Amino acid sequence: MNCPYCSYCDSKVIDSRDVNEGIRRRRQCLSCGSRFTTYERLQPASIFIIKKDERREEFNRDKLLTGIRKACEKRPLPTGAIDKIVDDIEAEIYHLGKSEIPSTVIGDMVMERLKSLDYIAYIRFASVYREFTDITALKQEVDTLLSAEAEASQPTNQLPLIPTEQSAGLAESHRRRRK
Ligand SMILES: [Zn+2]
């Protein structure tokens, strides 16, 4: 890296420390003596996604973002919530330390996060990802969500899947059925 002041091509490192997943170095130009800072970041090697038909495709953050955005379209979500999911998943993928990851693993990561963020987005994503071919499979998934919601001791901050009155009745019938 050339000196930003005189463009000289060499510098010495006078201090170096770890900063979130990178290294910060204080440098001094060997020609003019000016000090400047450089940051080194780890650039992970490419990760390939193994698709259902065994084809490999390079992991693409934008593609993941697009898929999640589509599921979350017009949902009242806090700003940055979608980006946070993508950041989390990307970090988790790199932490696995594998060069190839089945698409199902990533699909499950998305499902898990959407489930705690927004049920509607979750159902939308699940219906594409799990390829719900009939209404029964979809209904089963919704039923599972509803019974989990009824079981939760703490109220979720999510909008109910169905209007409150109905939802209360349904939760009640779920409870009765279990007794
Ligand atoms: Zn210089």
Short mmCIF file of N, CA and C and ligand atoms in Angstrom, two decimals:
data_model
loop_
_atom_site.label_atom_id
_atom_site.label_comp_id
_atom_site.label_asym_id
_atom_site.label_seq_id
_atom_site.Cartn_x
_atom_site.Cartn_y
_atom_site.Cartn_z
N MET A 1 0.83 -1.21 0.00
CA MET A 1 0.00 0.00 0.00
C MET A 1 0.87 1.26 0.00
N ASN A 2 0.57 2.14 -0.95
CA ASN A 2 1.37 3.37 -1.03
C ASN A 2 0.97 4.40 0.02
N CYS A 3 1.91 5.20 0.43
CA CYS A 3 1.64 6.26 1.39
C CYS A 3 0.61 7.22 0.81
N PRO A 4 -0.44 7.55 1.59
CA PRO A 4 -1.48 8.44 1.05
C PRO A 4 -1.01 9.88 0.90
N TYR A 5 0.15 10.20 1.49
CA TYR A 5 0.63 11.59 1.42
C TYR A 5 1.63 11.79 0.31
N CYS A 6 2.60 10.86 0.21
CA CYS A 6 3.65 11.06 -0.80
C CYS A 6 3.70 9.94 -1.83
N SER A 7 2.81 8.94 -1.66
CA SER A 7 2.73 7.81 -2.59
C SER A 7 3.93 6.87 -2.58
N TYR A 8 4.81 7.05 -1.62
CA TYR A 8 5.95 6.14 -1.53
C TYR A 8 5.43 4.72 -1.28
N CYS A 9 6.15 3.73 -1.83
CA CYS A 9 5.60 2.38 -1.86
C CYS A 9 5.88 1.53 -0.62
N ASP A 10 6.62 2.06 0.37
CA ASP A 10 6.91 1.19 1.51
C ASP A 10 6.64 1.90 2.84
N SER A 11 6.21 1.10 3.81
CA SER A 11 5.95 1.66 5.14
C SER A 11 6.28 0.60 6.18
N LYS A 12 6.46 1.05 7.42
CA LYS A 12 6.67 0.05 8.48
C LYS A 12 5.46 0.04 9.40
N VAL A 13 5.21 -1.13 9.98
CA VAL A 13 4.08 -1.26 10.90
C VAL A 13 4.52 -0.85 12.28
N ILE A 14 3.83 0.14 12.87
CA ILE A 14 4.22 0.55 14.22
C ILE A 14 3.27 0.04 15.29
N ASP A 15 2.10 -0.41 14.88
CA ASP A 15 1.17 -0.99 15.85
C ASP A 15 0.17 -1.84 15.09
N SER A 16 -0.24 -2.95 15.70
CA SER A 16 -1.23 -3.77 15.01
C SER A 16 -2.11 -4.44 16.03
N ARG A 17 -3.43 -4.36 15.81
CA ARG A 17 -4.34 -5.00 16.77
C ARG A 17 -5.57 -5.59 16.08
N ASP A 18 -6.14 -6.60 16.72
CA ASP A 18 -7.34 -7.25 16.19
C ASP A 18 -8.56 -6.37 16.43
N VAL A 19 -9.32 -6.15 15.41
CA VAL A 19 -10.62 -5.47 15.55
C VAL A 19 -11.65 -6.29 14.80
N ASN A 20 -12.85 -6.41 15.36
CA ASN A 20 -13.87 -7.32 14.81
C ASN A 20 -13.53 -8.00 13.48
N GLU A 21 -13.04 -9.20 13.58
CA GLU A 21 -12.76 -10.06 12.44
C GLU A 21 -11.74 -9.49 11.46
N GLY A 22 -10.95 -8.54 11.93
CA GLY A 22 -9.93 -7.99 11.04
C GLY A 22 -8.74 -7.52 11.84
N ILE A 23 -7.80 -6.92 11.15
CA ILE A 23 -6.61 -6.40 11.84
C ILE A 23 -6.41 -4.95 11.42
N ARG A 24 -6.17 -4.12 12.43
CA ARG A 24 -5.93 -2.70 12.17
C ARG A 24 -4.44 -2.47 12.36
N ARG A 25 -3.81 -1.86 11.38
CA ARG A 25 -2.37 -1.59 11.51
C ARG A 25 -2.10 -0.10 11.38
N ARG A 26 -1.29 0.41 12.29
CA ARG A 26 -0.79 1.78 12.18
C ARG A 26 0.53 1.66 11.43
N ARG A 27 0.68 2.46 10.41
CA ARG A 27 1.89 2.39 9.61
C ARG A 27 2.56 3.75 9.52
N GLN A 28 3.87 3.68 9.27
CA GLN A 28 4.60 4.93 9.06
C GLN A 28 5.35 4.85 7.75
N CYS A 29 5.18 5.89 6.94
CA CYS A 29 5.82 5.93 5.62
C CYS A 29 7.34 5.99 5.80
N LEU A 30 8.06 5.19 5.04
CA LEU A 30 9.52 5.15 5.16
C LEU A 30 10.18 6.33 4.45
N SER A 31 9.37 7.05 3.65
CA SER A 31 9.94 8.19 2.95
C SER A 31 9.66 9.51 3.66
N CYS A 32 8.35 9.83 3.86
CA CYS A 32 8.03 11.13 4.47
C CYS A 32 7.74 11.05 5.96
N GLY A 33 7.62 9.84 6.51
CA GLY A 33 7.39 9.68 7.94
C GLY A 33 5.95 9.87 8.39
N SER A 34 5.02 10.12 7.44
CA SER A 34 3.62 10.29 7.83
C SER A 34 3.05 8.97 8.34
N ARG A 35 2.07 9.11 9.23
CA ARG A 35 1.44 7.91 9.77
C ARG A 35 0.04 7.73 9.17
N PHE A 36 -0.32 6.50 8.91
CA PHE A 36 -1.66 6.20 8.42
C PHE A 36 -2.08 4.81 8.89
N THR A 37 -3.36 4.49 8.71
CA THR A 37 -3.91 3.24 9.23
C THR A 37 -4.46 2.37 8.10
N THR A 38 -4.18 1.10 8.19
CA THR A 38 -4.79 0.17 7.21
C THR A 38 -5.59 -0.88 7.97
N TYR A 39 -6.62 -1.40 7.32
CA TYR A 39 -7.41 -2.48 7.89
C TYR A 39 -7.31 -3.70 7.01
N GLU A 40 -7.04 -4.82 7.62
CA GLU A 40 -7.00 -6.07 6.87
C GLU A 40 -8.22 -6.88 7.25
N ARG A 41 -8.93 -7.37 6.23
CA ARG A 41 -10.11 -8.19 6.52
C ARG A 41 -9.91 -9.56 5.90
N LEU A 42 -10.42 -10.55 6.59
CA LEU A 42 -10.34 -11.88 6.05
C LEU A 42 -11.33 -12.01 4.90
N GLN A 43 -10.89 -12.43 3.77
CA GLN A 43 -11.78 -12.64 2.64
C GLN A 43 -12.00 -14.14 2.52
N PRO A 44 -13.17 -14.62 2.94
CA PRO A 44 -13.36 -16.07 2.92
C PRO A 44 -13.37 -16.61 1.50
N ALA A 45 -12.95 -17.84 1.37
CA ALA A 45 -12.98 -18.50 0.06
C ALA A 45 -14.43 -18.70 -0.34
N SER A 46 -14.66 -18.88 -1.62
CA SER A 46 -16.03 -19.06 -2.10
C SER A 46 -16.66 -20.30 -1.49
N ILE A 47 -17.95 -20.19 -1.23
CA ILE A 47 -18.70 -21.33 -0.73
C ILE A 47 -19.71 -21.71 -1.80
N PHE A 48 -19.83 -23.01 -2.02
CA PHE A 48 -20.78 -23.46 -3.03
C PHE A 48 -21.98 -24.12 -2.39
N ILE A 49 -23.12 -23.85 -2.98
CA ILE A 49 -24.37 -24.39 -2.49
C ILE A 49 -24.72 -25.61 -3.34
N ILE A 50 -25.02 -26.71 -2.66
CA ILE A 50 -25.43 -27.91 -3.39
C ILE A 50 -26.95 -27.87 -3.52
N LYS A 51 -27.42 -27.74 -4.76
CA LYS A 51 -28.86 -27.64 -4.99
C LYS A 51 -29.49 -29.03 -4.92
N LYS A 52 -30.84 -29.02 -4.93
CA LYS A 52 -31.56 -30.30 -4.83
C LYS A 52 -31.19 -31.26 -5.95
N ASP A 53 -30.90 -30.72 -7.14
CA ASP A 53 -30.55 -31.59 -8.27
C ASP A 53 -29.04 -31.84 -8.35
N GLU A 54 -28.34 -31.57 -7.23
CA GLU A 54 -26.89 -31.84 -7.13
C GLU A 54 -26.01 -30.82 -7.85
N ARG A 55 -26.63 -29.85 -8.52
CA ARG A 55 -25.80 -28.83 -9.16
C ARG A 55 -25.18 -27.96 -8.08
N ARG A 56 -23.99 -27.41 -8.37
CA ARG A 56 -23.33 -26.51 -7.44
C ARG A 56 -23.49 -25.09 -7.95
N GLU A 57 -23.72 -24.19 -6.99
CA GLU A 57 -23.85 -22.79 -7.37
C GLU A 57 -23.15 -21.98 -6.29
N GLU A 58 -22.38 -20.98 -6.71
CA GLU A 58 -21.65 -20.20 -5.72
C GLU A 58 -22.63 -19.46 -4.81
N PHE A 59 -22.35 -19.44 -3.51
CA PHE A 59 -23.24 -18.74 -2.57
C PHE A 59 -23.30 -17.27 -2.94
N ASN A 60 -24.53 -16.79 -3.01
CA ASN A 60 -24.71 -15.42 -3.43
C ASN A 60 -25.61 -14.70 -2.43
N ARG A 61 -25.03 -13.77 -1.74
CA ARG A 61 -25.75 -13.03 -0.70
C ARG A 61 -26.98 -12.31 -1.25
N ASP A 62 -26.82 -11.70 -2.43
CA ASP A 62 -27.93 -10.94 -3.02
C ASP A 62 -29.12 -11.83 -3.34
N LYS A 63 -28.81 -13.03 -3.77
CA LYS A 63 -29.87 -13.96 -4.12
C LYS A 63 -30.67 -14.36 -2.86
N LEU A 64 -29.93 -14.57 -1.79
CA LEU A 64 -30.56 -14.90 -0.51
C LEU A 64 -31.44 -13.74 -0.05
N LEU A 65 -30.89 -12.54 -0.18
CA LEU A 65 -31.61 -11.32 0.21
C LEU A 65 -32.91 -11.18 -0.59
N THR A 66 -32.82 -11.42 -1.89
CA THR A 66 -34.00 -11.30 -2.77
C THR A 66 -35.09 -12.28 -2.34
N GLY A 67 -34.70 -13.51 -2.07
CA GLY A 67 -35.66 -14.53 -1.67
C GLY A 67 -36.38 -14.16 -0.37
N ILE A 68 -35.62 -13.65 0.59
CA ILE A 68 -36.21 -13.30 1.88
C ILE A 68 -37.09 -12.04 1.74
N ARG A 69 -36.60 -11.09 0.94
CA ARG A 69 -37.39 -9.87 0.71
C ARG A 69 -38.75 -10.20 0.12
N LYS A 70 -38.75 -11.13 -0.79
CA LYS A 70 -39.98 -11.52 -1.47
C LYS A 70 -40.98 -12.08 -0.46
N ALA A 71 -40.47 -12.92 0.44
CA ALA A 71 -41.35 -13.51 1.46
C ALA A 71 -41.87 -12.44 2.42
N CYS A 72 -41.07 -11.38 2.60
CA CYS A 72 -41.43 -10.35 3.58
C CYS A 72 -42.15 -9.16 2.95
N GLU A 73 -42.46 -9.25 1.67
CA GLU A 73 -43.07 -8.14 0.95
C GLU A 73 -44.31 -7.61 1.68
N LYS A 74 -44.34 -6.28 1.85
CA LYS A 74 -45.48 -5.59 2.46
C LYS A 74 -45.78 -6.03 3.89
N ARG A 75 -44.85 -6.69 4.55
CA ARG A 75 -45.06 -7.02 5.96
C ARG A 75 -44.54 -5.88 6.81
N PRO A 76 -45.20 -5.59 7.94
CA PRO A 76 -44.78 -4.45 8.78
C PRO A 76 -43.55 -4.79 9.62
N LEU A 77 -42.41 -4.93 8.98
CA LEU A 77 -41.20 -5.33 9.70
C LEU A 77 -40.31 -4.14 9.98
N PRO A 78 -39.58 -4.20 11.11
CA PRO A 78 -38.68 -3.09 11.41
C PRO A 78 -37.60 -2.95 10.35
N THR A 79 -37.18 -1.70 10.12
CA THR A 79 -36.11 -1.44 9.14
C THR A 79 -34.87 -2.23 9.54
N GLY A 80 -34.25 -2.83 8.55
CA GLY A 80 -33.00 -3.54 8.83
C GLY A 80 -33.18 -4.98 9.28
N ALA A 81 -34.44 -5.40 9.53
CA ALA A 81 -34.66 -6.76 10.02
C ALA A 81 -34.23 -7.81 8.99
N ILE A 82 -34.53 -7.52 7.72
CA ILE A 82 -34.18 -8.49 6.67
C ILE A 82 -32.66 -8.56 6.48
N ASP A 83 -32.04 -7.38 6.46
CA ASP A 83 -30.58 -7.36 6.32
C ASP A 83 -29.90 -8.10 7.47
N LYS A 84 -30.50 -7.97 8.64
CA LYS A 84 -29.90 -8.64 9.80
C LYS A 84 -29.97 -10.16 9.63
N ILE A 85 -31.11 -10.65 9.13
CA ILE A 85 -31.23 -12.09 8.90
C ILE A 85 -30.16 -12.55 7.91
N VAL A 86 -30.01 -11.79 6.83
CA VAL A 86 -29.02 -12.17 5.81
C VAL A 86 -27.61 -12.13 6.39
N ASP A 87 -27.32 -11.10 7.18
CA ASP A 87 -25.99 -11.00 7.82
C ASP A 87 -25.74 -12.21 8.72
N ASP A 88 -26.76 -12.54 9.53
CA ASP A 88 -26.64 -13.67 10.46
C ASP A 88 -26.35 -14.96 9.71
N ILE A 89 -27.14 -15.19 8.67
CA ILE A 89 -27.00 -16.44 7.92
C ILE A 89 -25.63 -16.50 7.24
N GLU A 90 -25.24 -15.37 6.65
CA GLU A 90 -23.94 -15.34 5.97
C GLU A 90 -22.82 -15.67 6.97
N ALA A 91 -22.89 -15.07 8.15
CA ALA A 91 -21.87 -15.33 9.18
C ALA A 91 -21.89 -16.80 9.59
N GLU A 92 -23.10 -17.34 9.75
CA GLU A 92 -23.23 -18.74 10.16
C GLU A 92 -22.64 -19.68 9.10
N ILE A 93 -22.92 -19.35 7.84
CA ILE A 93 -22.42 -20.17 6.74
C ILE A 93 -20.88 -20.19 6.74
N TYR A 94 -20.28 -19.00 6.91
CA TYR A 94 -18.81 -18.96 6.90
C TYR A 94 -18.21 -19.63 8.12
N HIS A 95 -18.97 -19.56 9.23
CA HIS A 95 -18.47 -20.21 10.44
C HIS A 95 -18.48 -21.73 10.35
N LEU A 96 -19.32 -22.27 9.46
CA LEU A 96 -19.36 -23.72 9.30
C LEU A 96 -18.02 -24.23 8.78
N GLY A 97 -17.31 -23.34 8.08
CA GLY A 97 -15.99 -23.70 7.58
C GLY A 97 -15.98 -24.77 6.51
N LYS A 98 -17.10 -24.89 5.79
CA LYS A 98 -17.16 -25.89 4.72
C LYS A 98 -17.16 -25.21 3.37
N SER A 99 -16.68 -25.91 2.36
CA SER A 99 -16.65 -25.30 1.03
C SER A 99 -17.93 -25.56 0.26
N GLU A 100 -18.69 -26.56 0.71
CA GLU A 100 -19.97 -26.86 0.05
C GLU A 100 -21.04 -27.05 1.13
N ILE A 101 -22.20 -26.47 0.89
CA ILE A 101 -23.29 -26.57 1.86
C ILE A 101 -24.58 -26.88 1.12
N PRO A 102 -25.34 -27.88 1.58
CA PRO A 102 -26.60 -28.17 0.90
C PRO A 102 -27.58 -26.99 1.02
N SER A 103 -28.33 -26.75 -0.03
CA SER A 103 -29.28 -25.63 -0.02
C SER A 103 -30.31 -25.78 1.10
N THR A 104 -30.57 -27.04 1.48
CA THR A 104 -31.57 -27.27 2.53
C THR A 104 -31.11 -26.70 3.89
N VAL A 105 -29.80 -26.75 4.11
CA VAL A 105 -29.28 -26.21 5.37
C VAL A 105 -29.56 -24.71 5.46
N ILE A 106 -29.35 -24.03 4.31
CA ILE A 106 -29.59 -22.59 4.28
C ILE A 106 -31.08 -22.30 4.36
N GLY A 107 -31.87 -23.12 3.67
CA GLY A 107 -33.33 -22.97 3.73
C GLY A 107 -33.83 -23.06 5.17
N ASP A 108 -33.28 -24.03 5.90
CA ASP A 108 -33.68 -24.20 7.30
C ASP A 108 -33.28 -23.00 8.17
N MET A 109 -32.09 -22.44 7.85
CA MET A 109 -31.64 -21.26 8.60
C MET A 109 -32.61 -20.10 8.38
N VAL A 110 -33.07 -19.95 7.14
CA VAL A 110 -34.01 -18.86 6.82
C VAL A 110 -35.34 -19.10 7.55
N MET A 111 -35.82 -20.34 7.47
CA MET A 111 -37.12 -20.69 8.07
C MET A 111 -37.12 -20.39 9.57
N GLU A 112 -36.05 -20.83 10.21
CA GLU A 112 -35.92 -20.65 11.65
C GLU A 112 -36.01 -19.17 12.03
N ARG A 113 -35.34 -18.33 11.24
CA ARG A 113 -35.33 -16.90 11.57
C ARG A 113 -36.64 -16.21 11.21
N LEU A 114 -37.21 -16.59 10.07
CA LEU A 114 -38.49 -15.97 9.69
C LEU A 114 -39.58 -16.36 10.67
N LYS A 115 -39.49 -17.56 11.19
CA LYS A 115 -40.49 -18.04 12.13
C LYS A 115 -40.55 -17.15 13.36
N SER A 116 -39.39 -16.69 13.82
CA SER A 116 -39.43 -15.84 15.00
C SER A 116 -39.62 -14.37 14.64
N LEU A 117 -39.57 -14.07 13.35
CA LEU A 117 -39.76 -12.67 12.94
C LEU A 117 -41.21 -12.40 12.54
N ASP A 118 -41.74 -13.22 11.66
CA ASP A 118 -43.07 -12.93 11.13
C ASP A 118 -43.68 -14.20 10.52
N TYR A 119 -44.81 -14.62 11.07
CA TYR A 119 -45.41 -15.88 10.60
C TYR A 119 -45.83 -15.86 9.13
N ILE A 120 -46.35 -14.72 8.70
CA ILE A 120 -46.81 -14.65 7.30
C ILE A 120 -45.61 -14.84 6.36
N ALA A 121 -44.52 -14.13 6.65
CA ALA A 121 -43.32 -14.26 5.83
C ALA A 121 -42.81 -15.70 5.88
N TYR A 122 -42.90 -16.28 7.05
CA TYR A 122 -42.46 -17.66 7.24
C TYR A 122 -43.27 -18.62 6.37
N ILE A 123 -44.60 -18.47 6.43
CA ILE A 123 -45.47 -19.33 5.63
C ILE A 123 -45.21 -19.15 4.13
N ARG A 124 -45.04 -17.89 3.72
CA ARG A 124 -44.75 -17.63 2.30
C ARG A 124 -43.46 -18.32 1.88
N PHE A 125 -42.43 -18.16 2.71
CA PHE A 125 -41.14 -18.76 2.36
C PHE A 125 -41.24 -20.28 2.37
N ALA A 126 -41.90 -20.80 3.41
CA ALA A 126 -42.04 -22.25 3.53
C ALA A 126 -42.80 -22.85 2.34
N SER A 127 -43.81 -22.13 1.87
CA SER A 127 -44.61 -22.70 0.80
C SER A 127 -43.81 -22.82 -0.50
N VAL A 128 -42.85 -21.92 -0.68
CA VAL A 128 -41.99 -22.01 -1.86
C VAL A 128 -40.90 -23.05 -1.62
N TYR A 129 -40.24 -22.92 -0.44
CA TYR A 129 -39.10 -23.74 -0.14
C TYR A 129 -39.46 -25.21 0.04
N ARG A 130 -40.53 -25.46 0.78
CA ARG A 130 -40.91 -26.85 1.00
C ARG A 130 -41.81 -27.37 -0.11
N GLU A 131 -42.09 -26.47 -1.05
CA GLU A 131 -42.92 -26.85 -2.20
C GLU A 131 -44.24 -27.47 -1.76
N PHE A 132 -44.95 -26.74 -0.91
CA PHE A 132 -46.28 -27.20 -0.51
C PHE A 132 -47.10 -27.41 -1.78
N THR A 133 -47.47 -28.61 -2.04
CA THR A 133 -48.20 -28.86 -3.28
C THR A 133 -49.70 -28.87 -3.04
N ASP A 134 -50.08 -29.09 -1.80
CA ASP A 134 -51.52 -29.07 -1.55
C ASP A 134 -51.84 -28.28 -0.30
N ILE A 135 -53.08 -27.95 -0.15
CA ILE A 135 -53.52 -27.10 0.93
C ILE A 135 -53.36 -27.81 2.29
N THR A 136 -53.36 -29.12 2.28
CA THR A 136 -53.23 -29.87 3.54
C THR A 136 -51.88 -29.62 4.21
N ALA A 137 -50.83 -29.67 3.39
CA ALA A 137 -49.49 -29.44 3.93
C ALA A 137 -49.39 -28.03 4.50
N LEU A 138 -49.98 -27.08 3.79
CA LEU A 138 -49.97 -25.69 4.24
C LEU A 138 -50.75 -25.56 5.55
N LYS A 139 -51.90 -26.21 5.61
CA LYS A 139 -52.76 -26.14 6.80
C LYS A 139 -52.03 -26.73 8.01
N GLN A 140 -51.32 -27.85 7.77
CA GLN A 140 -50.58 -28.48 8.86
C GLN A 140 -49.56 -27.51 9.45
N GLU A 141 -48.86 -26.79 8.54
CA GLU A 141 -47.84 -25.86 8.99
C GLU A 141 -48.47 -24.74 9.81
N VAL A 142 -49.61 -24.23 9.34
CA VAL A 142 -50.30 -23.15 10.06
C VAL A 142 -50.79 -23.67 11.42
N ASP A 143 -51.33 -24.87 11.44
CA ASP A 143 -51.79 -25.47 12.71
C ASP A 143 -50.66 -25.58 13.72
N THR A 144 -49.49 -26.02 13.21
CA THR A 144 -48.33 -26.14 14.09
C THR A 144 -47.98 -24.79 14.71
N LEU A 145 -48.01 -23.75 13.87
CA LEU A 145 -47.70 -22.41 14.35
C LEU A 145 -48.71 -21.97 15.40
N LEU A 146 -49.99 -22.22 15.12
CA LEU A 146 -51.04 -21.80 16.03
C LEU A 146 -50.95 -22.50 17.37
N SER A 147 -50.65 -23.79 17.36
CA SER A 147 -50.58 -24.48 18.64
C SER A 147 -49.34 -24.05 19.40
N ALA A 148 -48.24 -23.75 18.67
CA ALA A 148 -47.03 -23.26 19.34
C ALA A 148 -47.32 -21.92 19.98
N GLU A 149 -48.10 -21.11 19.26
CA GLU A 149 -48.45 -19.78 19.76
C GLU A 149 -49.31 -19.90 21.02
N ALA A 150 -50.23 -20.86 21.00
CA ALA A 150 -51.13 -21.05 22.13
C ALA A 150 -50.36 -21.55 23.35
N GLU A 151 -49.30 -22.32 23.06
CA GLU A 151 -48.50 -22.89 24.14
C GLU A 151 -47.56 -21.88 24.77
N ALA A 152 -47.12 -20.92 23.95
CA ALA A 152 -46.14 -19.95 24.44
C ALA A 152 -46.66 -19.24 25.67
N SER A 153 -45.90 -19.25 26.74
CA SER A 153 -46.36 -18.63 27.98
C SER A 153 -46.29 -17.12 27.85
N GLN A 154 -45.32 -16.65 27.06
CA GLN A 154 -45.21 -15.21 26.88
C GLN A 154 -45.82 -14.81 25.55
N PRO A 155 -46.56 -13.71 25.55
CA PRO A 155 -47.18 -13.30 24.29
C PRO A 155 -46.11 -12.90 23.26
N THR A 156 -46.31 -13.27 22.02
CA THR A 156 -45.35 -12.86 21.00
C THR A 156 -45.73 -11.47 20.55
N ASN A 157 -44.78 -10.79 19.92
CA ASN A 157 -45.10 -9.45 19.44
C ASN A 157 -45.56 -9.48 17.98
N GLN A 158 -45.93 -10.66 17.54
CA GLN A 158 -46.35 -10.80 16.15
C GLN A 158 -47.83 -10.52 15.99
N LEU A 159 -48.19 -10.07 14.81
CA LEU A 159 -49.61 -9.91 14.50
C LEU A 159 -50.20 -11.31 14.43
N PRO A 160 -51.40 -11.50 14.97
CA PRO A 160 -51.99 -12.84 14.92
C PRO A 160 -52.27 -13.27 13.48
N LEU A 161 -52.17 -14.56 13.25
CA LEU A 161 -52.43 -15.09 11.90
C LEU A 161 -53.89 -14.90 11.53
N ILE A 162 -54.75 -15.06 12.52
CA ILE A 162 -56.17 -14.83 12.29
C ILE A 162 -56.69 -13.88 13.36
N PRO A 163 -57.78 -13.17 13.09
CA PRO A 163 -58.27 -12.17 14.04
C PRO A 163 -58.41 -12.72 15.46
N THR A 164 -58.19 -11.85 16.45
CA THR A 164 -58.08 -12.24 17.86
C THR A 164 -59.18 -13.17 18.38
N GLU A 165 -60.45 -12.80 18.13
CA GLU A 165 -61.55 -13.60 18.66
C GLU A 165 -61.43 -15.05 18.22
N GLN A 166 -61.29 -15.20 16.91
CA GLN A 166 -61.18 -16.54 16.33
C GLN A 166 -59.98 -17.27 16.91
N SER A 167 -58.87 -16.52 16.97
CA SER A 167 -57.60 -17.07 17.44
C SER A 167 -57.75 -17.59 18.87
N ALA A 168 -58.47 -16.80 19.72
CA ALA A 168 -58.67 -17.21 21.10
C ALA A 168 -59.48 -18.51 21.14
N GLY A 169 -60.52 -18.55 20.33
CA GLY A 169 -61.36 -19.74 20.27
C GLY A 169 -60.57 -20.95 19.86
N LEU A 170 -59.70 -20.74 18.86
CA LEU A 170 -58.93 -21.86 18.34
C LEU A 170 -57.91 -22.36 19.35
N ALA A 171 -57.27 -21.39 20.01
CA ALA A 171 -56.28 -21.75 21.03
C ALA A 171 -56.98 -22.54 22.12
N GLU A 172 -58.19 -22.09 22.46
CA GLU A 172 -58.98 -22.74 23.48
C GLU A 172 -59.29 -24.18 23.07
N SER A 173 -59.70 -24.36 21.82
CA SER A 173 -60.05 -25.70 21.36
C SER A 173 -58.80 -26.59 21.32
N HIS A 174 -57.64 -25.97 21.02
CA HIS A 174 -56.39 -26.72 21.04
C HIS A 174 -56.11 -27.24 22.43
N ARG A 175 -56.32 -26.35 23.40
CA ARG A 175 -56.05 -26.71 24.78
C ARG A 175 -56.97 -27.84 25.22
N ARG A 176 -58.26 -27.67 24.87
CA ARG A 176 -59.24 -28.69 25.29
C ARG A 176 -58.89 -30.04 24.71
N ARG A 177 -58.48 -29.99 23.43
CA ARG A 177 -58.21 -31.26 22.75
C ARG A 177 -57.06 -32.01 23.42
N ARG A 178 -56.10 -31.24 23.95
CA ARG A 178 -54.94 -31.91 24.54
C ARG A 178 -55.25 -32.56 25.88
N LYS A 179 -56.30 -32.02 26.56
CA LYS A 179 -56.59 -32.54 27.91
C LYS A 179 -57.13 -33.95 27.87
ZN ZN B 1 4.98 9.18 2.61
#
